[in-house]
Tab-separated table of C-alpha atoms and ligand atoms in Angstrom:
chain	number	residue	atom	x	y	z
A	1	MET	CA	-30.494	38.644	52.644
A	2	SER	CA	-27.118	37.093	51.919
A	3	SER	CA	-24.494	37.322	54.643
A	4	LYS	CA	-21.707	37.262	52.047
A	5	LYS	CA	-19.669	40.384	51.549
A	6	ASN	CA	-20.413	42.454	48.486
A	7	LEU	CA	-17.679	42.915	45.949
A	8	LEU	CA	-18.064	44.854	42.725
A	9	ILE	CA	-15.805	43.945	39.822
A	10	VAL	CA	-15.579	46.569	37.104
A	11	GLU	CA	-14.001	44.835	34.126
A	12	ASP	CA	-14.796	44.863	30.412
A	13	ASP	CA	-12.819	41.739	29.462
A	14	LEU	CA	-15.271	38.819	29.540
A	15	GLY	CA	-12.491	36.267	30.114
A	16	LEU	CA	-11.170	38.142	33.131
A	17	GLN	CA	-14.693	38.674	34.439
A	18	GLY	CA	-15.230	34.905	34.500
A	19	GLN	CA	-11.855	34.264	36.112
A	20	LEU	CA	-12.499	36.789	38.869
A	21	ARG	CA	-16.040	35.545	39.505
A	22	TRP	CA	-14.678	32.098	40.007
A	23	ALA	CA	-11.705	33.161	42.125
A	24	PHE	CA	-13.822	35.273	44.446
A	25	CYS	CA	-16.829	33.006	44.791
A	26	GLY	CA	-16.713	33.555	48.575
A	27	TYR	CA	-18.038	37.062	47.935
A	28	GLU	CA	-21.413	38.259	46.753
A	29	ILE	CA	-20.206	39.435	43.372
A	30	ALA	CA	-21.627	42.051	41.040
A	31	VAL	CA	-19.925	42.717	37.720
A	32	ALA	CA	-20.016	45.885	35.644
A	33	LYS	CA	-18.510	46.265	32.198
A	34	ASP	CA	-18.417	50.062	32.056
A	35	ARG	CA	-18.752	53.244	34.097
A	36	GLN	CA	-22.512	53.521	33.824
A	37	GLU	CA	-23.132	49.983	35.050
A	38	ALA	CA	-20.531	50.392	37.788
A	39	VAL	CA	-22.194	53.512	39.156
A	40	ALA	CA	-25.627	51.894	38.997
A	41	LEU	CA	-24.370	48.851	40.917
A	42	VAL	CA	-22.664	51.024	43.531
A	43	ARG	CA	-25.964	52.766	44.074
A	44	ARG	CA	-27.820	49.478	44.352
A	45	HIS	CA	-25.431	47.333	46.431
A	46	GLU	CA	-23.129	49.835	48.145
A	47	PRO	CA	-20.223	47.389	47.944
A	48	PRO	CA	-17.501	48.054	50.526
A	49	VAL	CA	-14.831	47.022	48.008
A	50	VAL	CA	-14.568	47.537	44.244
A	51	THR	CA	-11.935	46.303	41.803
A	52	LEU	CA	-11.747	48.748	38.943
A	53	ASP	CA	-10.034	48.194	35.610
A	54	LEU	CA	-8.770	51.592	34.514
A	55	GLY	CA	-9.081	50.779	30.808
A	56	LEU	CA	-12.831	50.789	30.223
A	57	PRO	CA	-14.938	51.317	27.084
A	58	PRO	CA	-15.323	53.538	25.156
A	59	ASN	CA	-11.623	54.148	25.833
A	60	PRO	CA	-10.231	50.711	26.759
A	61	GLY	CA	-6.724	51.687	25.689
A	62	GLY	CA	-6.604	54.775	27.955
A	63	VAL	CA	-7.423	55.507	31.578
A	64	SER	CA	-9.921	58.359	31.275
A	65	GLU	CA	-13.032	56.196	31.787
A	66	GLY	CA	-11.463	54.342	34.688
A	67	MET	CA	-10.424	57.578	36.388
A	68	ALA	CA	-13.867	59.086	35.807
A	69	SER	CA	-15.470	55.941	37.304
A	70	LEU	CA	-13.177	56.199	40.312
A	71	GLN	CA	-14.227	59.759	40.944
A	72	GLU	CA	-17.909	59.076	40.447
A	73	ILE	CA	-17.907	56.095	42.780
A	74	LEU	CA	-16.007	57.982	45.470
A	75	ALA	CA	-18.334	60.937	45.175
A	76	LEU	CA	-21.277	58.574	45.697
A	77	ALA	CA	-19.729	56.391	48.381
A	78	PRO	CA	-16.591	58.006	49.801
A	79	TYR	CA	-15.791	55.134	52.156
A	80	THR	CA	-15.647	52.533	49.368
A	81	LYS	CA	-12.259	50.895	49.005
A	82	ILE	CA	-11.389	50.883	45.335
A	83	ILE	CA	-8.573	48.679	44.080
A	84	VAL	CA	-7.481	49.893	40.697
A	85	ILE	CA	-6.344	47.274	38.198
A	86	THR	CA	-3.840	48.561	35.675
A	87	GLY	CA	-1.745	47.219	32.813
A	88	ASN	CA	1.706	46.284	34.081
A	89	ASP	CA	3.254	49.205	32.230
A	90	SER	CA	1.098	51.906	33.767
A	91	GLN	CA	2.485	52.458	37.258
A	92	GLU	CA	2.168	56.172	36.683
A	93	HIS	CA	-1.600	55.894	36.249
A	94	ALA	CA	-1.834	53.652	39.281
A	95	VAL	CA	-0.130	56.273	41.412
A	96	GLN	CA	-2.377	58.930	39.929
A	97	ALA	CA	-5.429	56.841	40.849
A	98	VAL	CA	-4.246	56.379	44.431
A	99	GLY	CA	-3.669	60.121	44.615
A	100	ALA	CA	-7.285	60.548	43.495
A	101	GLY	CA	-8.524	58.397	46.368
A	102	ALA	CA	-8.169	54.753	45.251
A	103	TYR	CA	-7.338	52.460	48.162
A	104	ASP	CA	-4.627	50.493	46.297
A	105	PHE	CA	-3.609	49.319	42.854
A	106	TYR	CA	-2.830	45.985	41.320
A	107	SER	CA	-0.935	45.408	38.080
A	108	LYS	CA	-1.962	42.799	35.553
A	109	PRO	CA	-1.496	39.873	35.019
A	110	ILE	CA	-3.824	38.966	37.835
A	111	ASP	CA	-2.855	36.364	40.404
A	112	PRO	CA	-6.200	35.819	42.170
A	113	ASP	CA	-4.575	34.630	45.424
A	114	ILE	CA	-2.569	37.798	45.744
A	115	LEU	CA	-5.387	40.058	44.654
A	116	LYS	CA	-7.578	38.324	47.243
A	117	LEU	CA	-5.150	39.369	49.988
A	118	THR	CA	-5.502	43.000	48.912
A	119	ILE	CA	-9.278	42.688	48.777
A	120	ASP	CA	-9.425	41.087	52.239
A	121	ARG	CA	-7.249	43.855	53.639
A	122	ALA	CA	-9.514	46.460	52.050
A	123	TYR	CA	-12.533	44.819	53.705
A	124	ARG	CA	-10.856	44.817	57.081
A	125	LEU	CA	-10.004	48.494	56.725
A	126	TYR	CA	-13.538	49.315	55.597
A	127	GLU	CA	-14.998	47.481	58.580
A	128	LEU	CA	-12.604	49.212	60.918
A	129	GLU	CA	-13.562	52.577	59.514
A	130	MET	CA	-17.247	51.780	59.910
A	131	GLU	CA	-16.625	50.714	63.498
A	132	ASN	CA	-14.652	53.906	63.968
A	133	ARG	CA	-17.534	56.011	62.710
A	134	ARG	CA	-19.995	54.087	64.830
A	135	LEU	CA	-17.786	54.693	67.830
A	136	ARG	CA	-17.388	58.323	67.021
A	137	ARG	CA	-21.127	58.565	66.964
A	138	ALA	CA	-21.153	56.642	70.235
A	139	GLY	CA	-18.584	59.156	71.549
A	140	HIS	CA	-21.303	61.679	70.912
A	141	SER	CA	-22.924	61.224	74.265
A	142	SER	CA	-26.623	61.547	74.877
A	143	LEU	CA	-25.873	65.228	75.380
A	144	GLU	CA	-26.058	67.315	72.250
A	145	GLY	CA	-22.661	68.722	71.264
A	146	VAL	CA	-20.826	66.881	74.020
A	147	ILE	CA	-18.276	64.287	72.964
A	148	ALA	CA	-17.015	62.181	75.820
A	149	VAL	CA	-15.595	58.744	76.506
A	150	SER	CA	-13.742	59.351	79.766
A	151	PRO	CA	-15.368	57.974	82.917
A	152	GLY	CA	-15.341	61.427	84.521
A	153	MET	CA	-17.248	63.072	81.672
A	154	LYS	CA	-19.626	60.136	81.280
A	155	LYS	CA	-20.551	60.537	84.910
A	156	ILE	CA	-21.169	64.222	84.305
A	157	CYS	CA	-23.393	63.396	81.338
A	158	ARG	CA	-25.441	61.106	83.577
A	159	THR	CA	-25.745	63.857	86.179
A	160	ILE	CA	-26.923	66.319	83.525
A	161	GLU	CA	-29.505	63.818	82.274
A	162	LYS	CA	-30.811	63.471	85.811
A	163	ILE	CA	-31.015	67.154	86.676
A	164	ALA	CA	-32.313	68.322	83.283
A	165	PRO	CA	-35.988	67.591	83.902
A	166	ALA	CA	-35.905	69.139	87.383
A	167	ASP	CA	-35.817	72.907	87.342
A	168	VAL	CA	-32.886	73.180	89.752
A	169	THR	CA	-30.326	75.952	89.378
A	170	ALA	CA	-27.118	74.351	88.140
A	171	PHE	CA	-23.650	75.627	88.810
A	172	ILE	CA	-20.913	74.539	86.417
A	173	LEU	CA	-17.327	74.796	87.539
A	174	GLY	CA	-14.296	74.199	85.362
A	175	GLU	CA	-11.153	75.635	83.860
A	176	SER	CA	-11.492	77.857	80.841
A	177	GLY	CA	-12.288	75.915	77.671
A	178	THR	CA	-13.458	72.726	79.399
A	179	GLY	CA	-16.911	72.983	77.861
A	180	LYS	CA	-19.029	74.734	80.489
A	181	GLU	CA	-21.206	76.467	77.912
A	182	VAL	CA	-21.511	73.257	75.876
A	183	ILE	CA	-22.774	71.466	78.988
A	184	ALA	CA	-25.163	74.315	79.802
A	185	ARG	CA	-26.633	74.173	76.292
A	186	ALA	CA	-26.941	70.395	76.495
A	187	LEU	CA	-28.770	70.740	79.808
A	188	HIS	CA	-31.192	73.174	78.189
A	189	GLN	CA	-31.706	70.792	75.264
A	190	LEU	CA	-32.582	67.931	77.590
A	191	SER	CA	-35.046	70.004	79.609
A	192	TYR	CA	-38.701	70.666	78.900
A	193	ARG	CA	-37.649	74.225	78.030
A	194	ARG	CA	-35.772	73.091	74.914
A	195	GLU	CA	-38.247	74.713	72.530
A	196	GLN	CA	-37.715	78.097	74.207
A	197	THR	CA	-34.663	80.344	74.098
A	198	PHE	CA	-31.277	79.737	75.632
A	199	VAL	CA	-29.812	83.107	76.549
A	200	ALA	CA	-26.128	83.322	77.443
A	201	ILE	CA	-24.494	86.302	79.051
A	202	ASN	CA	-20.865	86.685	80.039
A	203	CYS	CA	-20.790	88.743	83.238
A	204	ALA	CA	-17.089	89.521	82.778
A	205	ALA	CA	-17.442	90.845	79.254
A	206	ILE	CA	-19.890	93.672	79.922
A	207	PRO	CA	-18.877	96.903	81.702
A	208	GLU	CA	-20.396	97.163	85.160
A	209	ASN	CA	-22.524	100.231	84.364
A	210	LEU	CA	-24.198	98.437	81.445
A	211	LEU	CA	-24.603	95.034	83.019
A	212	GLU	CA	-27.627	95.883	85.146
A	213	SER	CA	-29.675	97.097	82.223
A	214	GLU	CA	-28.348	94.236	80.070
A	215	LEU	CA	-29.667	91.733	82.614
A	216	PHE	CA	-32.811	93.429	83.888
A	217	GLY	CA	-33.697	95.806	81.046
A	218	HIS	CA	-34.659	99.453	81.495
A	219	GLU	CA	-37.585	101.815	81.138
A	220	LYS	CA	-37.553	104.761	78.757
A	221	GLY	CA	-35.723	107.693	80.346
A	222	ALA	CA	-34.175	105.571	83.113
A	223	PHE	CA	-30.794	107.094	82.294
A	224	THR	CA	-29.261	109.331	79.653
A	225	GLY	CA	-29.526	107.494	76.363
A	226	ALA	CA	-32.393	105.248	77.476
A	227	VAL	CA	-34.581	106.395	74.604
A	228	ARG	CA	-36.980	103.504	74.751
A	229	GLN	CA	-38.102	100.720	77.011
A	230	THR	CA	-35.793	97.721	76.625
A	231	ARG	CA	-36.165	94.192	77.897
A	232	GLY	CA	-33.159	92.589	79.575
A	233	LYS	CA	-31.636	89.162	78.998
A	234	ILE	CA	-33.535	87.661	81.906
A	235	GLU	CA	-36.848	88.638	80.344
A	236	TYR	CA	-35.682	87.386	76.956
A	237	ALA	CA	-35.041	84.014	78.515
A	238	HIS	CA	-38.659	83.792	79.796
A	239	GLU	CA	-39.735	80.130	79.737
A	240	GLY	CA	-36.263	79.177	78.558
A	241	THR	CA	-32.812	79.018	80.134
A	242	LEU	CA	-30.514	81.809	81.273
A	243	PHE	CA	-26.795	81.003	81.284
A	244	LEU	CA	-24.726	83.377	83.421
A	245	ASP	CA	-21.088	82.756	82.534
A	246	GLU	CA	-18.247	84.082	84.731
A	247	ILE	CA	-20.698	84.639	87.586
A	248	GLY	CA	-17.728	85.328	89.899
A	249	ASP	CA	-17.317	88.658	88.088
A	250	LEU	CA	-20.825	89.872	88.889
A	251	PRO	CA	-20.481	93.162	90.822
A	252	ARG	CA	-21.655	93.125	94.461
A	253	GLY	CA	-24.597	95.461	93.796
A	254	LEU	CA	-25.958	93.220	91.097
A	255	GLN	CA	-25.423	90.143	93.224
A	256	ALA	CA	-28.111	91.444	95.596
A	257	LYS	CA	-30.474	92.108	92.690
A	258	LEU	CA	-29.862	88.672	91.177
A	259	LEU	CA	-30.420	87.038	94.556
A	260	ARG	CA	-33.760	88.768	94.870
A	261	PHE	CA	-34.722	87.579	91.420
A	262	LEU	CA	-33.736	84.001	92.231
A	263	GLN	CA	-35.773	84.081	95.433
A	264	GLU	CA	-38.868	85.824	94.178
A	265	ARG	CA	-38.725	85.159	90.438
A	266	VAL	CA	-39.717	88.715	89.594
A	267	ILE	CA	-37.615	91.477	88.096
A	268	GLU	CA	-37.830	95.243	87.985
A	269	ARG	CA	-36.388	96.989	84.964
A	270	VAL	CA	-33.913	99.801	85.676
A	271	GLY	CA	-36.010	102.934	86.287
A	272	GLY	CA	-39.175	100.858	86.563
A	273	ARG	CA	-41.488	100.120	89.450
A	274	GLU	CA	-43.477	97.269	88.037
A	275	GLU	CA	-42.606	93.741	89.198
A	276	ILE	CA	-42.448	91.464	86.203
A	277	PRO	CA	-42.691	87.729	86.836
A	278	VAL	CA	-40.158	85.733	84.807
A	279	ASP	CA	-39.965	81.976	84.556
A	280	VAL	CA	-36.433	80.868	83.683
A	281	ARG	CA	-34.070	78.131	84.549
A	282	VAL	CA	-30.763	79.606	85.631
A	283	ILE	CA	-27.391	77.984	84.987
A	284	CYS	CA	-24.258	79.718	86.271
A	285	ALA	CA	-20.635	78.976	85.484
A	286	THR	CA	-17.219	80.112	86.531
A	287	ASN	CA	-13.588	79.117	86.457
A	288	GLN	CA	-12.919	81.001	89.686
A	289	ASP	CA	-12.868	79.672	93.213
A	290	LEU	CA	-16.099	81.169	94.563
A	291	LYS	CA	-15.348	80.011	98.108
A	292	GLU	CA	-12.176	82.072	97.950
A	293	LEU	CA	-14.146	85.065	96.621
A	294	ILE	CA	-16.624	84.621	99.479
A	295	ALA	CA	-13.730	84.583	101.965
A	296	GLN	CA	-12.480	87.819	100.419
A	297	ASN	CA	-15.960	89.283	100.719
A	298	GLN	CA	-16.250	89.683	96.960
A	299	PHE	CA	-19.080	87.212	96.495
A	300	ARG	CA	-22.227	86.853	98.608
A	301	GLU	CA	-22.451	83.550	100.375
A	302	ASP	CA	-26.271	83.561	100.283
A	303	LEU	CA	-26.167	83.989	96.502
A	304	TYR	CA	-23.662	81.163	96.220
A	305	TYR	CA	-26.027	78.751	97.985
A	306	ARG	CA	-28.895	79.944	95.830
A	307	ILE	CA	-27.079	79.304	92.529
A	308	ALA	CA	-25.308	76.131	93.553
A	309	GLU	CA	-28.327	73.896	94.050
A	310	VAL	CA	-26.446	71.313	92.014
A	311	THR	CA	-22.755	71.771	91.282
A	312	VAL	CA	-21.135	70.075	88.303
A	313	THR	CA	-17.349	70.210	88.150
A	314	LEU	CA	-15.860	69.641	84.712
A	315	PRO	CA	-12.433	68.024	84.854
A	316	PRO	CA	-9.701	69.572	82.727
A	317	LEU	CA	-9.022	67.748	79.462
A	318	ARG	CA	-5.720	66.312	80.792
A	319	GLU	CA	-7.727	64.382	83.383
A	320	ARG	CA	-10.155	62.926	80.857
A	321	PRO	CA	-8.409	59.874	79.358
A	322	GLY	CA	-9.486	59.233	75.785
A	323	ASP	CA	-11.510	62.444	75.372
A	324	ALA	CA	-8.814	64.442	73.573
A	325	VAL	CA	-8.492	61.773	70.867
A	326	VAL	CA	-12.222	61.306	70.228
A	327	ILE	CA	-12.920	65.025	70.317
A	328	GLY	CA	-9.851	65.512	68.081
A	329	ARG	CA	-11.240	63.034	65.548
A	330	ALA	CA	-14.619	64.746	65.487
A	331	LEU	CA	-12.937	68.126	65.085
A	332	LEU	CA	-10.769	66.799	62.261
A	333	GLU	CA	-13.875	65.599	60.440
A	334	HIS	CA	-15.597	68.933	61.069
A	335	PHE	CA	-12.712	71.139	59.966
A	336	SER	CA	-11.811	69.070	56.932
A	337	ARG	CA	-15.427	69.505	55.825
A	338	THR	CA	-15.621	73.219	56.555
A	339	GLN	CA	-12.148	73.926	55.152
A	340	GLY	CA	-12.888	71.817	52.051
A	341	LYS	CA	-9.867	69.551	52.614
A	342	ALA	CA	-9.793	65.767	52.273
A	343	VAL	CA	-7.989	65.025	55.537
A	344	ARG	CA	-8.796	61.486	56.576
A	345	GLY	CA	-7.252	60.972	59.991
A	346	PHE	CA	-4.274	61.101	62.292
A	347	THR	CA	-1.080	59.089	62.118
A	348	ASP	CA	-0.307	56.959	65.181
A	349	ASP	CA	2.327	59.410	66.391
A	350	ALA	CA	-0.195	62.257	66.125
A	351	ILE	CA	-2.615	60.273	68.306
A	352	ARG	CA	0.165	59.722	70.839
A	353	ALA	CA	0.994	63.452	70.787
A	354	ILE	CA	-2.669	64.329	71.398
A	355	GLU	CA	-2.842	61.823	74.241
A	356	THR	CA	0.282	63.025	75.983
A	357	HIS	CA	-0.118	66.790	75.633
A	358	THR	CA	-1.548	68.363	78.805
A	359	TRP	CA	-3.879	70.821	77.019
A	360	PRO	CA	-3.690	73.760	79.412
A	361	GLY	CA	-6.252	75.557	77.230
A	362	ASN	CA	-8.488	72.454	77.275
A	363	VAL	CA	-10.916	71.738	74.421
A	364	ARG	CA	-10.580	75.248	73.048
A	365	GLU	CA	-6.833	74.738	72.617
A	366	LEU	CA	-7.459	71.338	71.018
A	367	GLU	CA	-9.930	72.981	68.634
A	368	ASN	CA	-7.400	75.625	67.574
A	369	CYS	CA	-4.663	73.041	67.206
A	370	ILE	CA	-6.701	70.729	64.956
A	371	LYS	CA	-8.024	73.608	62.872
A	372	ARG	CA	-4.505	74.886	62.243
A	373	ALA	CA	-3.266	71.373	61.422
A	374	VAL	CA	-6.110	70.791	58.938
A	375	ILE	CA	-5.304	74.075	57.220
A	376	MET	CA	-1.553	73.448	57.112
A	377	VAL	CA	-1.349	69.712	56.381
A	378	GLU	CA	-0.219	68.734	52.896
A	379	GLY	CA	-1.036	65.022	52.822
A	380	ASN	CA	-4.331	63.424	53.771
A	381	ARG	CA	-3.337	62.461	57.312
A	382	ILE	CA	-2.261	64.702	60.161
A	383	ALA	CA	1.104	63.739	61.633
A	384	SER	CA	2.464	64.829	65.017
A	385	GLU	CA	4.612	67.553	63.447
A	386	ASP	CA	1.499	69.094	61.880
A	387	LEU	CA	0.058	69.522	65.373
A	388	ASP	CA	3.019	71.569	66.476
A	389	LEU	CA	2.842	70.341	70.063
A	390	PRO	CA	5.695	69.955	72.531
A	391	ALA	CA	7.072	66.374	72.484
A	392	SER	CA	5.693	65.317	75.872
A	393	ALA	CA	4.615	66.648	79.205
A	394	SER	CA	7.342	67.819	81.534
A	395	PRO	CA	7.646	65.914	84.812
A	396	GLU	CA	6.374	68.848	86.844
A	397	GLN	CA	3.253	68.944	84.717
A	398	GLN	CA	2.455	65.417	85.732
A	399	SER	CA	1.080	65.070	89.230
A	400	LEU	CA	2.964	62.597	91.347
A	401	SER	CA	1.262	60.279	93.702
A	402	LEU	CA	3.056	57.892	95.981
A	403	ASN	CA	0.072	55.805	96.941
A	404	LEU	CA	0.623	52.439	95.241
A	405	ARG	CA	-3.032	51.492	94.954
A	406	GLN	CA	-3.861	54.866	93.451
A	407	ILE	CA	-0.979	54.576	91.013
A	408	ARG	CA	-2.061	51.086	89.971
A	409	GLU	CA	-5.668	52.098	89.502
A	410	HIS	CA	-4.730	55.218	87.609
A	411	THR	CA	-2.379	53.270	85.336
A	412	GLU	CA	-4.930	50.515	84.746
A	413	ARG	CA	-7.625	53.017	83.909
A	414	GLU	CA	-5.321	54.827	81.503
A	415	ALA	CA	-4.160	51.600	79.858
A	416	LEU	CA	-7.785	50.525	79.362
A	417	THR	CA	-8.773	53.833	77.848
A	418	ARG	CA	-5.714	53.963	75.609
A	419	ALA	CA	-6.174	50.405	74.376
A	420	ILE	CA	-9.870	50.925	73.666
A	421	THR	CA	-9.195	54.192	71.894
A	422	LEU	CA	-6.365	52.736	69.821
A	423	VAL	CA	-8.499	49.857	68.526
A	424	ASN	CA	-11.530	52.062	68.114
A	425	GLY	CA	-13.626	50.346	70.723
A	426	ASN	CA	-13.194	46.774	69.524
A	427	LEU	CA	-13.120	44.997	72.898
A	428	SER	CA	-11.668	41.701	71.603
A	429	ARG	CA	-8.738	43.570	70.112
A	430	ALA	CA	-8.371	45.722	73.211
A	431	ALA	CA	-8.182	42.541	75.352
A	432	GLU	CA	-5.541	41.153	72.977
A	433	LEU	CA	-3.548	44.364	73.121
A	434	LEU	CA	-3.642	44.384	76.910
A	435	GLY	CA	-2.757	40.697	77.104
A	436	VAL	CA	-5.867	39.771	79.108
A	437	THR	CA	-8.912	37.623	78.380
A	438	ARG	CA	-12.199	39.218	77.429
A	439	PRO	CA	-13.846	38.341	80.778
A	440	THR	CA	-10.908	39.988	82.583
A	441	LEU	CA	-11.308	43.057	80.408
A	442	TYR	CA	-15.037	43.199	81.174
A	443	ALA	CA	-14.317	42.827	84.883
A	444	LEU	CA	-11.854	45.725	84.729
A	445	LEU	CA	-14.298	47.874	82.779
A	446	ASP	CA	-16.947	47.164	85.426
A	447	LYS	CA	-14.504	47.916	88.214
A	448	TYR	CA	-13.811	51.365	86.789
A	449	GLU	CA	-17.389	51.932	85.617
A	450	MET	CA	-16.161	52.279	82.069
A	451	ARG	CA	-18.760	50.110	80.357
A	452	GLY	CA	-21.227	51.536	77.889
B	1	ATP	N1	-17.039	67.614	75.182
B	1	ATP	C1	-16.937	68.399	74.113
B	1	ATP	N2	-17.186	67.902	72.918
B	1	ATP	C2	-17.068	68.669	71.828
B	1	ATP	N3	-16.706	69.967	71.815
B	1	ATP	C3	-16.459	70.528	72.987
B	1	ATP	C4	-16.564	69.774	74.201
B	1	ATP	N4	-16.235	70.595	75.216
B	1	ATP	C5	-15.949	71.792	74.670
B	1	ATP	N5	-16.083	71.767	73.337
B	1	ATP	C6	-15.805	72.903	72.429
B	1	ATP	O1	-14.719	73.627	72.985
B	1	ATP	C7	-14.932	75.020	72.920
B	1	ATP	C8	-14.897	75.622	74.325
B	1	ATP	O2	-16.045	75.186	75.033
B	1	ATP	P1	-16.899	76.168	75.967
B	1	ATP	O3	-16.992	77.540	75.397
B	1	ATP	O4	-18.161	75.470	76.333
B	1	ATP	O5	-15.899	76.201	77.228
B	1	ATP	P2	-16.043	77.058	78.561
B	1	ATP	O6	-15.593	76.169	79.654
B	1	ATP	O7	-17.417	77.643	78.647
B	1	ATP	O8	-14.961	78.185	78.312
B	1	ATP	P3	-14.805	79.604	79.070
B	1	ATP	O9	-14.589	79.291	80.530
B	1	ATP	O10	-13.583	80.186	78.454
B	1	ATP	O11	-16.059	80.368	78.818
B	1	ATP	C9	-16.263	75.230	72.239
B	1	ATP	O12	-16.045	75.525	70.877
B	1	ATP	C10	-16.958	73.896	72.381
B	1	ATP	O13	-17.802	73.647	71.281
């Protein structure tokens, strides 16, 4: 296969075709004379860049065929960079074409040297976007649904990978919206129970008098309204995973019953006498300080040790350098698809705003913010004002440390993450941006365990 870059020239004028072929001989060139051929060649070669004459047969004097070709090519290959070639008196059509998704326009007469600059720029952008997408996919960690680039979260992903195959009871701690349920689901997906059900129950959302039967089920006639035998969530999760969210809100009486289940792996339905063996993996989560609840006698210490066989503490988003931007990009892609809007990215100031905001509501707040911005934005890129965030964190929101080594390490880590995020993971460019050599960059990445 040729290592040359593919370029498709869509041009009906034979003279111009020859001139362009010759001028761009450094590229692997395909030439189409009309819409049909152009579309066929896009299908075959998937060229990253296309030059497209707007005046094509059967309407060489107008722009309808050119515009239709533009739309068809973009529908087939939305990342293609199309440079529209127009007559020098049709600026209006050029602008219209860019509005319809063309990368740029060029007015005749053609100066190949100048056109080549535009084409080269289009290639660079295309490659950058591909790298960006690759990175975004890379940001999708080995854990389903979990996007993470920060060292803290990567470490957590490794922990989850390790504990998934073992049937230990995991305890996930973290502020609201940090992704505790996402991590619990990912843990289930990585375990041998993945084919079975994942049952989630929020202990704080169900009134105390209903929670027992919700968890353990009940026999017919166990209480007024118990008209038939009903299985509880624990039984539903048999052979799968049971996720008990807000475990700190479990009433004392039920704590004893849950403890017994965790020790003996049998349940008794409310009003029942039969012991039913259930095989589930239990994952608990909370954003409360259970030690404090134990001290206040609101949570049983023996239950705590039973559920916390392995504790995973999710850092808040503000302590996960780089995560807000990569998660933000994935959310932008998701919401622009689901909202049917062609939003292509963030402006640099929007990225800075995302990086500097402290996200007290964590990923959930980020999610709401990006969704709103996608709905409200008028152009095809989200700017900082569309995000509607405060300009920057107030000094009291930023923790102060007076230990010089800690400050240096923290700053270095942040600079590395920022640089790598800004250049979409291209390490040569990150080294350039940081003013260090590549080996120095690698050494720093190793030092902070930020590689791979
Ligand atoms: N690392 C991540 N990558 C992608 N999406 C995430 C990530 N973490 C969280 N989310 C998304 O953020 C939202 C909140 O996550 P989740 O419900 O897991 O948080 P939580 O800590 O369980 O919240 P709460 O304590 O309020 O129950 C969800 O929509 C989830 O999909």
